[in-house]
Structure formats: C-alpha cells, structure tokens
Amino acid sequence: NAGVTQTPKFQVLKTGQSMTLQCAQDMNHEYMSWYRQDPGMGLRLIHYSVGAGITDQGEVPNGYNVSRSTTEDFPLRLLSAAPSQTSVYFCASSYLKGANSPLHFGNGTRLTVT
Amino acid sequence: RKEVEQDPGPFNVPEGATVAFNCTYSNSASQSFFWYRQDCRKEPKLLMSVYSSGNEDGRFTAQLNRASQYISLLIRDSKLSDSATYLCVALRGGSQGNLIFGKGTKLSVKP
C-alpha cells in the first residue's frame, strides 16, 4: 500500500536551475497539495488541486508551477531555483468530500539551493 | 497575527506526566480543527480531529471552545514515544485548500 510517494528524497540545485518534484498517490484522492516547511514558519501551502485539470494557488505560490493531468500525479516545478526555495517540501492528498478527511503526506523532499 | 497560533515549546516532561497544549485561531469562519503529529524529520500524520463536544482517544483528549476560539490537546500518562511536534490545524471554509497549520509545539518526554 504505497499511499503518497514523493521523489526525490534529497536534491541540491544551483541557483537558476530547474527541476520537478514528483508526487503520486494510489488512493484515488481528489485533493492533492504541495506544502513547504521551514524552521519557525510551519507548513505553508504552495499550490493545490481538487481534481484532474484543476489547480489553484495557495499561500506561497511564487516561483512554483503545478499541473494535474491525472488523478494520481501532481508534480511541482521550480522553473529557476533560488536560495529562498531551500526547504522541505511535502506533497499531501485526501478525499475531497467530508471536512474531516485526513491529509496523507508523502515522506518529503529536502531541497537545497546554493 | 498568524491565523493559527501555538506555544512553540519545547515542553520537556518526565514519563507519566500530563501535558496540555493550547492553540488559538483568529478566523471565526474556521469550521473544523485537527491535531497532527510530526516526528523529527518525518511527515505530519493525523492524530485526531477536534469536535465541539470534546473527544477522547485513549490518553489523548481534544477540546474546542468556539467562543474563545481556542483548541487544546491533553496527553495523560505521557510515554517516551509521545516525543514529537504537535501541529494545530484549522479548516477555513469547506475546502481542503483552506487548511491552516500552526507552527507546532515540540514535546520531549524524558525517562
């Protein structure tokens, strides 16, 4: 039972490089999201999606793009990495209906931008 | 003022102690509340939902006071394995996209 799978676990980028963080879930969840977690800041929502073909911005969307072509996958793209994007990134998913549907998180991606 | 505020701790308690965490939220439109647990360098996991009438799950009790916009988590007979960061979460509106996380309260249970 895979749940939410994130890759890679670790990544080091140079300023200006681009990369895609992958996220896949096998629970048929409608809702998927990306958070970043920084010391002293807590979890902050970057982008989210309520279904295939639908995405929306969260609290800190600048510098990131997302797409949702399938229910299972929700990749996060950094077009031109900046040191301010050094963080731990979590993908999370849940059923959409029911306010108490818990979020299932992936294991996280530790990104360092030098 | 941050929308969900928690005491960051750390709370250092001996095994067997009772410890209480508090959380306040500023948006009265928040509809649902949760406590998540996050172990060091791991992902957050749902600990329990918080209901208006209060709810209990073993050694854990969650309370909600809508009038004061205040949520609490009580851990009784704390174990070493309870050491973690506890995140208070509010759902603003009906969409999961409106989940607001507090910064978390760190708990360290010592033998």
mmCIF file with all atom_site columns, C-alpha atoms in Angstrom:
data_model
loop_
_atom_site.group_PDB
_atom_site.id
_atom_site.type_symbol
_atom_site.label_atom_id
_atom_site.label_alt_id
_atom_site.label_comp_id
_atom_site.label_asym_id
_atom_site.label_entity_id
_atom_site.label_seq_id
_atom_site.pdbx_PDB_ins_code
_atom_site.Cartn_x
_atom_site.Cartn_y
_atom_site.Cartn_z
_atom_site.occupancy
_atom_site.B_iso_or_equiv
_atom_site.pdbx_formal_charge
_atom_site.auth_seq_id
_atom_site.auth_comp_id
_atom_site.auth_asym_id
_atom_site.auth_atom_id
_atom_site.pdbx_PDB_model_num
ATOM 1   C CA . ASN A 1 1   ? 0.000   0.000  0.000   1.00 0.00 ? 1   ASN A CA 1
ATOM 2   C CA . ALA A 1 2   ? 2.133   2.885  -1.297  1.00 0.00 ? 2   ALA A CA 1
ATOM 3   C CA . GLY A 1 3   ? -0.014  5.892  -0.220  1.00 0.00 ? 3   GLY A CA 1
ATOM 4   C CA . VAL A 1 4   ? 1.675   9.143  -1.254  1.00 0.00 ? 4   VAL A CA 1
ATOM 5   C CA . THR A 1 5   ? 5.038   8.733  -2.962  1.00 0.00 ? 5   THR A CA 1
ATOM 6   C CA . GLN A 1 6   ? 7.416   11.652 -3.373  1.00 0.00 ? 6   GLN A CA 1
ATOM 7   C CA . THR A 1 7   ? 10.656  11.708 -5.310  1.00 0.00 ? 7   THR A CA 1
ATOM 8   C CA . PRO A 1 8   ? 13.443  12.576 -4.902  1.00 0.00 ? 8   PRO A CA 1
ATOM 9   C CA . LYS A 1 9   ? 14.080  12.456 -1.142  1.00 0.00 ? 9   LYS A CA 1
ATOM 10  C CA . PHE A 1 10  ? 17.013  14.851 -1.393  1.00 0.00 ? 10  PHE A CA 1
ATOM 11  C CA . GLN A 1 11  ? 18.104  17.339 -4.037  1.00 0.00 ? 11  GLN A CA 1
ATOM 12  C CA . VAL A 1 12  ? 20.775  20.005 -4.342  1.00 0.00 ? 12  VAL A CA 1
ATOM 13  C CA . LEU A 1 13  ? 20.372  22.632 -7.041  1.00 0.00 ? 13  LEU A CA 1
ATOM 14  C CA . LYS A 1 14  ? 22.358  25.621 -8.150  1.00 0.00 ? 14  LYS A CA 1
ATOM 15  C CA . THR A 1 15  ? 20.630  28.979 -8.414  1.00 0.00 ? 15  THR A CA 1
ATOM 16  C CA . GLY A 1 16  ? 18.802  29.254 -11.713 1.00 0.00 ? 16  GLY A CA 1
ATOM 17  C CA . GLN A 1 17  ? 18.443  25.520 -12.328 1.00 0.00 ? 17  GLN A CA 1
ATOM 18  C CA . SER A 1 18  ? 15.042  23.990 -12.869 1.00 0.00 ? 18  SER A CA 1
ATOM 19  C CA . MET A 1 19  ? 13.629  20.745 -11.567 1.00 0.00 ? 19  MET A CA 1
ATOM 20  C CA . THR A 1 20  ? 10.411  18.862 -10.955 1.00 0.00 ? 20  THR A CA 1
ATOM 21  C CA . LEU A 1 21  ? 9.408   17.269 -7.674  1.00 0.00 ? 21  LEU A CA 1
ATOM 22  C CA . GLN A 1 22  ? 7.237   14.247 -8.316  1.00 0.00 ? 22  GLN A CA 1
ATOM 23  C CA . CYS A 1 23  ? 4.197   13.225 -6.278  1.00 0.00 ? 23  CYS A CA 1
ATOM 24  C CA . ALA A 1 24  ? 1.915   10.264 -6.876  1.00 0.00 ? 24  ALA A CA 1
ATOM 25  C CA . GLN A 1 25  ? -0.900  8.758  -4.819  1.00 0.00 ? 25  GLN A CA 1
ATOM 26  C CA . ASP A 1 26  ? -2.718  5.470  -5.284  1.00 0.00 ? 26  ASP A CA 1
ATOM 27  C CA . MET A 1 27  ? -5.719  6.144  -3.041  1.00 0.00 ? 27  MET A CA 1
ATOM 28  C CA . ASN A 1 28  ? -7.919  7.785  -5.708  1.00 0.00 ? 28  ASN A CA 1
ATOM 29  C CA . HIS A 1 29  ? -7.891  11.049 -3.732  1.00 0.00 ? 29  HIS A CA 1
ATOM 30  C CA . GLU A 1 30  ? -9.399  14.040 -5.493  1.00 0.00 ? 30  GLU A CA 1
ATOM 31  C CA . TYR A 1 31  ? -7.435  16.587 -3.477  1.00 0.00 ? 31  TYR A CA 1
ATOM 32  C CA . MET A 1 32  ? -3.666  16.965 -3.766  1.00 0.00 ? 32  MET A CA 1
ATOM 33  C CA . SER A 1 33  ? -1.421  19.703 -2.495  1.00 0.00 ? 33  SER A CA 1
ATOM 34  C CA . TRP A 1 34  ? 2.147   20.854 -2.014  1.00 0.00 ? 34  TRP A CA 1
ATOM 35  C CA . TYR A 1 35  ? 3.468   22.396 1.200   1.00 0.00 ? 35  TYR A CA 1
ATOM 36  C CA . ARG A 1 36  ? 6.837   23.744 2.172   1.00 0.00 ? 36  ARG A CA 1
ATOM 37  C CA . GLN A 1 37  ? 8.085   23.605 5.736   1.00 0.00 ? 37  GLN A CA 1
ATOM 38  C CA . ASP A 1 38  ? 10.707  25.997 7.025   1.00 0.00 ? 38  ASP A CA 1
ATOM 39  C CA . PRO A 1 39  ? 12.084  26.359 10.566  1.00 0.00 ? 39  PRO A CA 1
ATOM 40  C CA . GLY A 1 40  ? 9.920   28.736 12.578  1.00 0.00 ? 40  GLY A CA 1
ATOM 41  C CA . MET A 1 41  ? 7.383   29.077 9.748   1.00 0.00 ? 41  MET A CA 1
ATOM 42  C CA . GLY A 1 42  ? 5.363   25.908 9.924   1.00 0.00 ? 42  GLY A CA 1
ATOM 43  C CA . LEU A 1 43  ? 3.728   24.315 6.890   1.00 0.00 ? 43  LEU A CA 1
ATOM 44  C CA . ARG A 1 44  ? 2.720   26.715 4.137   1.00 0.00 ? 44  ARG A CA 1
ATOM 45  C CA . LEU A 1 45  ? 0.545   25.787 1.179   1.00 0.00 ? 45  LEU A CA 1
ATOM 46  C CA . ILE A 1 46  ? 2.126   26.348 -2.243  1.00 0.00 ? 46  ILE A CA 1
ATOM 47  C CA . HIS A 1 47  ? -0.457  25.008 -4.720  1.00 0.00 ? 47  HIS A CA 1
ATOM 48  C CA . TYR A 1 48  ? -3.348  22.602 -4.570  1.00 0.00 ? 48  TYR A CA 1
ATOM 49  C CA . SER A 1 49  ? -5.720  20.727 -6.838  1.00 0.00 ? 49  SER A CA 1
ATOM 50  C CA . VAL A 1 50  ? -9.257  19.470 -6.312  1.00 0.00 ? 50  VAL A CA 1
ATOM 51  C CA . GLY A 1 51  ? -9.232  17.192 -9.342  1.00 0.00 ? 51  GLY A CA 1
ATOM 52  C CA . ALA A 1 52  ? -7.611  16.447 -12.672 1.00 0.00 ? 52  ALA A CA 1
ATOM 53  C CA . GLY A 1 53  ? -7.291  19.604 -14.752 1.00 0.00 ? 53  GLY A CA 1
ATOM 54  C CA . ILE A 1 54  ? -7.937  21.932 -11.795 1.00 0.00 ? 54  ILE A CA 1
ATOM 55  C CA . THR A 1 55  ? -5.214  23.730 -9.842  1.00 0.00 ? 55  THR A CA 1
ATOM 56  C CA . ASP A 1 56  ? -5.155  26.760 -7.586  1.00 0.00 ? 56  ASP A CA 1
ATOM 57  C CA . GLN A 1 57  ? -2.653  28.857 -5.705  1.00 0.00 ? 57  GLN A CA 1
ATOM 58  C CA . GLY A 1 58  ? -2.003  28.575 -2.020  1.00 0.00 ? 58  GLY A CA 1
ATOM 59  C CA . GLU A 1 59  ? -0.276  30.941 0.362   1.00 0.00 ? 59  GLU A CA 1
ATOM 60  C CA . VAL A 1 60  ? 3.195   30.960 -1.259  1.00 0.00 ? 60  VAL A CA 1
ATOM 61  C CA . PRO A 1 61  ? 2.850   30.110 -4.993  1.00 0.00 ? 61  PRO A CA 1
ATOM 62  C CA . ASN A 1 62  ? 5.518   32.387 -6.488  1.00 0.00 ? 62  ASN A CA 1
ATOM 63  C CA . GLY A 1 63  ? 8.357   30.543 -8.197  1.00 0.00 ? 63  GLY A CA 1
ATOM 64  C CA . TYR A 1 64  ? 6.411   27.288 -8.495  1.00 0.00 ? 64  TYR A CA 1
ATOM 65  C CA . ASN A 1 65  ? 4.184   25.744 -11.154 1.00 0.00 ? 65  ASN A CA 1
ATOM 66  C CA . VAL A 1 66  ? 1.918   22.716 -10.949 1.00 0.00 ? 66  VAL A CA 1
ATOM 67  C CA . SER A 1 67  ? -0.275  20.667 -13.247 1.00 0.00 ? 67  SER A CA 1
ATOM 68  C CA . ARG A 1 68  ? -2.756  17.856 -12.659 1.00 0.00 ? 68  ARG A CA 1
ATOM 69  C CA . SER A 1 69  ? -3.205  15.834 -15.813 1.00 0.00 ? 69  SER A CA 1
ATOM 70  C CA . THR A 1 70  ? -4.249  12.686 -13.933 1.00 0.00 ? 70  THR A CA 1
ATOM 71  C CA . THR A 1 71  ? -5.875  11.962 -10.582 1.00 0.00 ? 71  THR A CA 1
ATOM 72  C CA . GLU A 1 72  ? -2.742  10.162 -9.400  1.00 0.00 ? 72  GLU A CA 1
ATOM 73  C CA . ASP A 1 73  ? 0.031   12.649 -10.180 1.00 0.00 ? 73  ASP A CA 1
ATOM 74  C CA . PHE A 1 74  ? 0.706   16.219 -9.052  1.00 0.00 ? 74  PHE A CA 1
ATOM 75  C CA . PRO A 1 75  ? 4.240   17.379 -9.958  1.00 0.00 ? 75  PRO A CA 1
ATOM 76  C CA . LEU A 1 76  ? 5.714   20.620 -8.627  1.00 0.00 ? 76  LEU A CA 1
ATOM 77  C CA . ARG A 1 77  ? 8.046   22.541 -10.926 1.00 0.00 ? 77  ARG A CA 1
ATOM 78  C CA . LEU A 1 78  ? 10.695  25.024 -9.929  1.00 0.00 ? 78  LEU A CA 1
ATOM 79  C CA . LEU A 1 79  ? 11.477  26.980 -13.087 1.00 0.00 ? 79  LEU A CA 1
ATOM 80  C CA . SER A 1 80  ? 14.503  28.906 -11.825 1.00 0.00 ? 80  SER A CA 1
ATOM 81  C CA . ALA A 1 81  ? 15.589  27.840 -8.357  1.00 0.00 ? 81  ALA A CA 1
ATOM 82  C CA . ALA A 1 82  ? 16.516  30.464 -5.783  1.00 0.00 ? 82  ALA A CA 1
ATOM 83  C CA . PRO A 1 83  ? 18.206  30.044 -2.364  1.00 0.00 ? 83  PRO A CA 1
ATOM 84  C CA . SER A 1 84  ? 14.905  31.164 -0.759  1.00 0.00 ? 84  SER A CA 1
ATOM 85  C CA . GLN A 1 85  ? 13.395  27.918 -2.044  1.00 0.00 ? 85  GLN A CA 1
ATOM 86  C CA . THR A 1 86  ? 15.667  25.848 0.173   1.00 0.00 ? 86  THR A CA 1
ATOM 87  C CA . SER A 1 87  ? 13.136  23.967 2.253   1.00 0.00 ? 87  SER A CA 1
ATOM 88  C CA . VAL A 1 88  ? 11.465  20.651 2.970   1.00 0.00 ? 88  VAL A CA 1
ATOM 89  C CA . TYR A 1 89  ? 8.606   20.003 0.558   1.00 0.00 ? 89  TYR A CA 1
ATOM 90  C CA . PHE A 1 90  ? 5.647   17.782 1.349   1.00 0.00 ? 90  PHE A CA 1
ATOM 91  C CA . CYS A 1 91  ? 3.006   16.521 -1.008  1.00 0.00 ? 91  CYS A CA 1
ATOM 92  C CA . ALA A 1 92  ? -0.338  15.623 0.591   1.00 0.00 ? 92  ALA A CA 1
ATOM 93  C CA . SER A 1 93  ? -3.634  14.189 -0.592  1.00 0.00 ? 93  SER A CA 1
ATOM 94  C CA . SER A 1 94  ? -7.095  13.472 0.745   1.00 0.00 ? 94  SER A CA 1
ATOM 95  C CA . TYR A 1 95  ? -10.648 12.777 -0.246  1.00 0.00 ? 95  TYR A CA 1
ATOM 96  C CA . LEU A 1 96  ? -12.401 15.999 -1.050  1.00 0.00 ? 96  LEU A CA 1
ATOM 97  C CA . LYS A 1 97  ? -15.776 15.349 0.487   1.00 0.00 ? 97  LYS A CA 1
ATOM 98  C CA . GLY A 1 98  ? -16.007 15.466 4.246   1.00 0.00 ? 98  GLY A CA 1
ATOM 99  C CA . ALA A 1 99  ? -14.247 18.165 6.216   1.00 0.00 ? 99  ALA A CA 1
ATOM 100 C CA . ASN A 1 100 ? -12.660 15.552 8.440   1.00 0.00 ? 100 ASN A CA 1
ATOM 101 C CA . SER A 1 101 ? -10.956 13.644 5.650   1.00 0.00 ? 101 SER A CA 1
ATOM 102 C CA . PRO A 1 102 ? -7.349  13.421 6.883   1.00 0.00 ? 102 PRO A CA 1
ATOM 103 C CA . LEU A 1 103 ? -4.432  14.600 4.807   1.00 0.00 ? 103 LEU A CA 1
ATOM 104 C CA . HIS A 1 104 ? -1.975  11.866 3.858   1.00 0.00 ? 104 HIS A CA 1
ATOM 105 C CA . PHE A 1 105 ? 1.535   13.226 3.463   1.00 0.00 ? 105 PHE A CA 1
ATOM 106 C CA . GLY A 1 106 ? 4.447   11.923 1.445   1.00 0.00 ? 106 GLY A CA 1
ATOM 107 C CA . ASN A 1 107 ? 7.846   11.425 3.095   1.00 0.00 ? 107 ASN A CA 1
ATOM 108 C CA . GLY A 1 108 ? 9.105   14.806 1.985   1.00 0.00 ? 108 GLY A CA 1
ATOM 109 C CA . THR A 1 109 ? 11.815  16.180 -0.307  1.00 0.00 ? 109 THR A CA 1
ATOM 110 C CA . ARG A 1 110 ? 14.732  18.077 1.228   1.00 0.00 ? 110 ARG A CA 1
ATOM 111 C CA . LEU A 1 111 ? 15.816  20.689 -1.295  1.00 0.00 ? 111 LEU A CA 1
ATOM 112 C CA . THR A 1 112 ? 18.917  22.846 -1.003  1.00 0.00 ? 112 THR A CA 1
ATOM 113 C CA . VAL A 1 113 ? 19.559  25.650 -3.467  1.00 0.00 ? 113 VAL A CA 1
ATOM 114 C CA . THR A 1 114 ? 23.095  27.013 -3.460  1.00 0.00 ? 114 THR A CA 1
ATOM 115 C CA . ARG B 2 1   ? -1.222  37.936 13.855  1.00 0.00 ? 1   ARG B CA 1
ATOM 116 C CA . LYS B 2 2   ? -0.879  34.421 12.476  1.00 0.00 ? 2   LYS B CA 1
ATOM 117 C CA . GLU B 2 3   ? -4.200  32.728 11.853  1.00 0.00 ? 3   GLU B CA 1
ATOM 118 C CA . VAL B 2 4   ? -3.365  29.678 13.999  1.00 0.00 ? 4   VAL B CA 1
ATOM 119 C CA . GLU B 2 5   ? -1.026  30.227 16.936  1.00 0.00 ? 5   GLU B CA 1
ATOM 120 C CA . GLN B 2 6   ? 0.632   27.724 19.216  1.00 0.00 ? 6   GLN B CA 1
ATOM 121 C CA . ASP B 2 7   ? 3.152   27.863 22.008  1.00 0.00 ? 7   ASP B CA 1
ATOM 122 C CA . PRO B 2 8   ? 6.313   26.581 20.288  1.00 0.00 ? 8   PRO B CA 1
ATOM 123 C CA . GLY B 2 9   ? 7.689   24.959 23.411  1.00 0.00 ? 9   GLY B CA 1
ATOM 124 C CA . PRO B 2 10  ? 9.698   22.887 23.834  1.00 0.00 ? 10  PRO B CA 1
ATOM 125 C CA . PHE B 2 11  ? 7.798   21.148 26.576  1.00 0.00 ? 11  PHE B CA 1
ATOM 126 C CA . ASN B 2 12  ? 10.160  18.883 28.490  1.00 0.00 ? 12  ASN B CA 1
ATOM 127 C CA . VAL B 2 13  ? 8.238   16.492 30.744  1.00 0.00 ? 13  VAL B CA 1
ATOM 128 C CA . PRO B 2 14  ? 9.000   13.259 32.611  1.00 0.00 ? 14  PRO B CA 1
ATOM 129 C CA . GLU B 2 15  ? 7.374   9.997  31.655  1.00 0.00 ? 15  GLU B CA 1
ATOM 130 C CA . GLY B 2 16  ? 3.933   9.655  33.169  1.00 0.00 ? 16  GLY B CA 1
ATOM 131 C CA . ALA B 2 17  ? 3.284   13.392 33.281  1.00 0.00 ? 17  ALA B CA 1
ATOM 132 C CA . THR B 2 18  ? 0.165   15.068 31.965  1.00 0.00 ? 18  THR B CA 1
ATOM 133 C CA . VAL B 2 19  ? 0.834   17.789 29.427  1.00 0.00 ? 19  VAL B CA 1
ATOM 134 C CA . ALA B 2 20  ? -1.533  20.241 27.762  1.00 0.00 ? 20  ALA B CA 1
ATOM 135 C CA . PHE B 2 21  ? -1.060  22.139 24.527  1.00 0.00 ? 21  PHE B CA 1
ATOM 136 C CA . ASN B 2 22  ? -3.042  25.214 23.614  1.00 0.00 ? 22  ASN B CA 1
ATOM 137 C CA . CYS B 2 23  ? -3.869  26.698 20.259  1.00 0.00 ? 23  CYS B CA 1
ATOM 138 C CA . THR B 2 24  ? -5.799  29.804 19.261  1.00 0.00 ? 24  THR B CA 1
ATOM 139 C CA . TYR B 2 25  ? -7.272  30.689 15.903  1.00 0.00 ? 25  TYR B CA 1
ATOM 140 C CA . SER B 2 26  ? -8.183  34.128 14.674  1.00 0.00 ? 26  SER B CA 1
ATOM 141 C CA . ASN B 2 27  ? -10.642 33.377 11.852  1.00 0.00 ? 27  ASN B CA 1
ATOM 142 C CA . SER B 2 28  ? -14.103 32.797 13.270  1.00 0.00 ? 28  SER B CA 1
ATOM 143 C CA . ALA B 2 29  ? -15.096 31.218 9.934   1.00 0.00 ? 29  ALA B CA 1
ATOM 144 C CA . SER B 2 30  ? -12.888 28.210 10.705  1.00 0.00 ? 30  SER B CA 1
ATOM 145 C CA . GLN B 2 31  ? -15.124 25.175 10.730  1.00 0.00 ? 31  GLN B CA 1
ATOM 146 C CA . SER B 2 32  ? -13.084 22.124 11.629  1.00 0.00 ? 32  SER B CA 1
ATOM 147 C CA . PHE B 2 33  ? -9.977  21.524 13.666  1.00 0.00 ? 33  PHE B CA 1
ATOM 148 C CA . PHE B 2 34  ? -7.362  18.828 13.939  1.00 0.00 ? 34  PHE B CA 1
ATOM 149 C CA . TRP B 2 35  ? -4.216  17.839 15.740  1.00 0.00 ? 35  TRP B CA 1
ATOM 150 C CA . TYR B 2 36  ? -1.408  16.372 13.651  1.00 0.00 ? 36  TYR B CA 1
ATOM 151 C CA . ARG B 2 37  ? 1.748   14.790 14.998  1.00 0.00 ? 37  ARG B CA 1
ATOM 152 C CA . GLN B 2 38  ? 5.124   15.159 13.302  1.00 0.00 ? 38  GLN B CA 1
ATOM 153 C CA . ASP B 2 39  ? 8.159   13.122 14.342  1.00 0.00 ? 39  ASP B CA 1
ATOM 154 C CA . CYS B 2 40  ? 11.621  14.554 13.743  1.00 0.00 ? 40  CYS B CA 1
ATOM 155 C CA . ARG B 2 41  ? 12.442  14.630 10.018  1.00 0.00 ? 41  ARG B CA 1
ATOM 156 C CA . LYS B 2 42  ? 9.201   12.821 9.163   1.00 0.00 ? 42  LYS B CA 1
ATOM 157 C CA . GLU B 2 43  ? 5.923   13.792 7.578   1.00 0.00 ? 43  GLU B CA 1
ATOM 158 C CA . PRO B 2 44  ? 2.925   15.010 9.635   1.00 0.00 ? 44  PRO B CA 1
ATOM 159 C CA . LYS B 2 45  ? 0.235   12.447 10.460  1.00 0.00 ? 45  LYS B CA 1
ATOM 160 C CA . LEU B 2 46  ? -3.292  12.997 11.701  1.00 0.00 ? 46  LEU B CA 1
ATOM 161 C CA . LEU B 2 47  ? -3.550  12.437 15.451  1.00 0.00 ? 47  LEU B CA 1
ATOM 162 C CA . MET B 2 48  ? -7.186  13.322 15.954  1.00 0.00 ? 48  MET B CA 1
ATOM 163 C CA . SER B 2 49  ? -9.995  15.579 14.861  1.00 0.00 ? 49  SER B CA 1
ATOM 164 C CA . VAL B 2 50  ? -11.404 18.064 17.372  1.00 0.00 ? 50  VAL B CA 1
ATOM 165 C CA . TYR B 2 51  ? -15.149 18.162 17.958  1.00 0.00 ? 51  TYR B CA 1
ATOM 166 C CA . SER B 2 52  ? -17.188 20.842 19.708  1.00 0.00 ? 52  SER B CA 1
ATOM 167 C CA . SER B 2 53  ? -18.261 18.407 22.392  1.00 0.00 ? 53  SER B CA 1
ATOM 168 C CA . GLY B 2 54  ? -14.671 17.384 23.057  1.00 0.00 ? 54  GLY B CA 1
ATOM 169 C CA . ASN B 2 55  ? -13.327 13.975 22.199  1.00 0.00 ? 55  ASN B CA 1
ATOM 170 C CA . GLU B 2 56  ? -11.022 11.417 23.675  1.00 0.00 ? 56  GLU B CA 1
ATOM 171 C CA . ASP B 2 57  ? -8.815  8.761  22.115  1.00 0.00 ? 57  ASP B CA 1
ATOM 172 C CA . GLY B 2 58  ? -7.038  6.721  24.748  1.00 0.00 ? 58  GLY B CA 1
ATOM 173 C CA . ARG B 2 59  ? -4.630  9.016  26.576  1.00 0.00 ? 59  ARG B CA 1
ATOM 174 C CA . PHE B 2 60  ? -5.400  11.948 24.295  1.00 0.00 ? 60  PHE B CA 1
ATOM 175 C CA . THR B 2 61  ? -8.222  14.436 24.819  1.00 0.00 ? 61  THR B CA 1
ATOM 176 C CA . ALA B 2 62  ? -9.042  17.302 22.470  1.00 0.00 ? 62  ALA B CA 1
ATOM 177 C CA . GLN B 2 63  ? -11.261 20.250 23.329  1.00 0.00 ? 63  GLN B CA 1
ATOM 178 C CA . LEU B 2 64  ? -12.692 23.106 21.277  1.00 0.00 ? 64  LEU B CA 1
ATOM 179 C CA . ASN B 2 65  ? -14.036 26.375 22.628  1.00 0.00 ? 65  ASN B CA 1
ATOM 180 C CA . ARG B 2 66  ? -15.592 28.292 19.741  1.00 0.00 ? 66  ARG B CA 1
ATOM 181 C CA . ALA B 2 67  ? -16.499 31.317 21.886  1.00 0.00 ? 67  ALA B CA 1
ATOM 182 C CA . SER B 2 68  ? -12.853 31.816 22.856  1.00 0.00 ? 68  SER B CA 1
ATOM 183 C CA . GLN B 2 69  ? -11.506 30.447 19.541  1.00 0.00 ? 69  GLN B CA 1
ATOM 184 C CA . TYR B 2 70  ? -9.323  28.074 21.459  1.00 0.00 ? 70  TYR B CA 1
ATOM 185 C CA . ILE B 2 71  ? -8.321  24.437 20.978  1.00 0.00 ? 71  ILE B CA 1
ATOM 186 C CA . SER B 2 72  ? -6.458  22.203 23.377  1.00 0.00 ? 72  SER B CA 1
ATOM 187 C CA . LEU B 2 73  ? -4.801  18.804 23.432  1.00 0.00 ? 73  LEU B CA 1
ATOM 188 C CA . LEU B 2 74  ? -4.244  16.940 26.689  1.00 0.00 ? 74  LEU B CA 1
ATOM 189 C CA . ILE B 2 75  ? -1.895  13.981 26.872  1.00 0.00 ? 75  ILE B CA 1
ATOM 190 C CA . ARG B 2 76  ? -2.149  11.868 30.021  1.00 0.00 ? 76  ARG B CA 1
ATOM 191 C CA . ASP B 2 77  ? 0.468   9.401  31.291  1.00 0.00 ? 77  ASP B CA 1
ATOM 192 C CA . SER B 2 78  ? 2.938   10.563 28.654  1.00 0.00 ? 78  SER B CA 1
ATOM 193 C CA . LYS B 2 79  ? 5.268   8.000  27.064  1.00 0.00 ? 79  LYS B CA 1
ATOM 194 C CA . LEU B 2 80  ? 8.726   8.379  25.574  1.00 0.00 ? 80  LEU B CA 1
ATOM 195 C CA . SER B 2 81  ? 7.120   7.640  22.199  1.00 0.00 ? 81  SER B CA 1
ATOM 196 C CA . ASP B 2 82  ? 4.923   10.746 22.529  1.00 0.00 ? 82  ASP B CA 1
ATOM 197 C CA . SER B 2 83  ? 8.005   12.897 21.872  1.00 0.00 ? 83  SER B CA 1
ATOM 198 C CA . ALA B 2 84  ? 7.188   14.774 18.675  1.00 0.00 ? 84  ALA B CA 1
ATOM 199 C CA . THR B 2 85  ? 5.924   18.111 17.393  1.00 0.00 ? 85  THR B CA 1
ATOM 200 C CA . TYR B 2 86  ? 2.160   18.594 17.619  1.00 0.00 ? 86  TYR B CA 1
ATOM 201 C CA . LEU B 2 87  ? 0.535   20.729 14.940  1.00 0.00 ? 87  LEU B CA 1
ATOM 202 C CA . CYS B 2 88  ? -2.772  22.504 15.450  1.00 0.00 ? 88  CYS B CA 1
ATOM 203 C CA . VAL B 2 89  ? -4.743  22.764 12.194  1.00 0.00 ? 89  VAL B CA 1
ATOM 204 C CA . ALA B 2 90  ? -7.852  24.763 11.289  1.00 0.00 ? 90  ALA B CA 1
ATOM 205 C CA . LEU B 2 91  ? -10.004 24.276 8.211   1.00 0.00 ? 91  LEU B CA 1
ATOM 206 C CA . ARG B 2 92  ? -11.190 27.645 6.997   1.00 0.00 ? 92  ARG B CA 1
ATOM 207 C CA . GLY B 2 93  ? -14.251 27.137 4.867   1.00 0.00 ? 93  GLY B CA 1
ATOM 208 C CA . GLY B 2 94  ? -15.335 23.880 3.298   1.00 0.00 ? 94  GLY B CA 1
ATOM 209 C CA . SER B 2 95  ? -12.363 23.213 1.055   1.00 0.00 ? 95  SER B CA 1
ATOM 210 C CA . GLN B 2 96  ? -9.266  21.253 1.986   1.00 0.00 ? 96  GLN B CA 1
ATOM 211 C CA . GLY B 2 97  ? -7.290  24.027 0.306   1.00 0.00 ? 97  GLY B CA 1
ATOM 212 C CA . ASN B 2 98  ? -8.057  26.175 3.293   1.00 0.00 ? 98  ASN B CA 1
ATOM 213 C CA . LEU B 2 99  ? -6.246  24.081 5.881   1.00 0.00 ? 99  LEU B CA 1
ATOM 214 C CA . ILE B 2 100 ? -4.136  26.384 8.050   1.00 0.00 ? 100 ILE B CA 1
ATOM 215 C CA . PHE B 2 101 ? -1.323  24.828 10.075  1.00 0.00 ? 101 PHE B CA 1
ATOM 216 C CA . GLY B 2 102 ? 0.096   26.222 13.274  1.00 0.00 ? 102 GLY B CA 1
ATOM 217 C CA . LYS B 2 103 ? 3.885   26.214 13.651  1.00 0.00 ? 103 LYS B CA 1
ATOM 218 C CA . GLY B 2 104 ? 3.724   23.323 16.082  1.00 0.00 ? 104 GLY B CA 1
ATOM 219 C CA . THR B 2 105 ? 4.564   22.646 19.714  1.00 0.00 ? 105 THR B CA 1
ATOM 220 C CA . LYS B 2 106 ? 7.551   20.430 20.423  1.00 0.00 ? 106 LYS B CA 1
ATOM 221 C CA . LEU B 2 107 ? 7.194   17.832 23.167  1.00 0.00 ? 107 LEU B CA 1
ATOM 222 C CA . SER B 2 108 ? 10.102  15.937 24.660  1.00 0.00 ? 108 SER B CA 1
ATOM 223 C CA . VAL B 2 109 ? 9.272   13.179 27.147  1.00 0.00 ? 109 VAL B CA 1
ATOM 224 C CA . LYS B 2 110 ? 12.234  12.143 29.312  1.00 0.00 ? 110 LYS B CA 1
ATOM 225 C CA . PRO B 2 111 ? 12.720  8.894  31.235  1.00 0.00 ? 111 PRO B CA 1
#
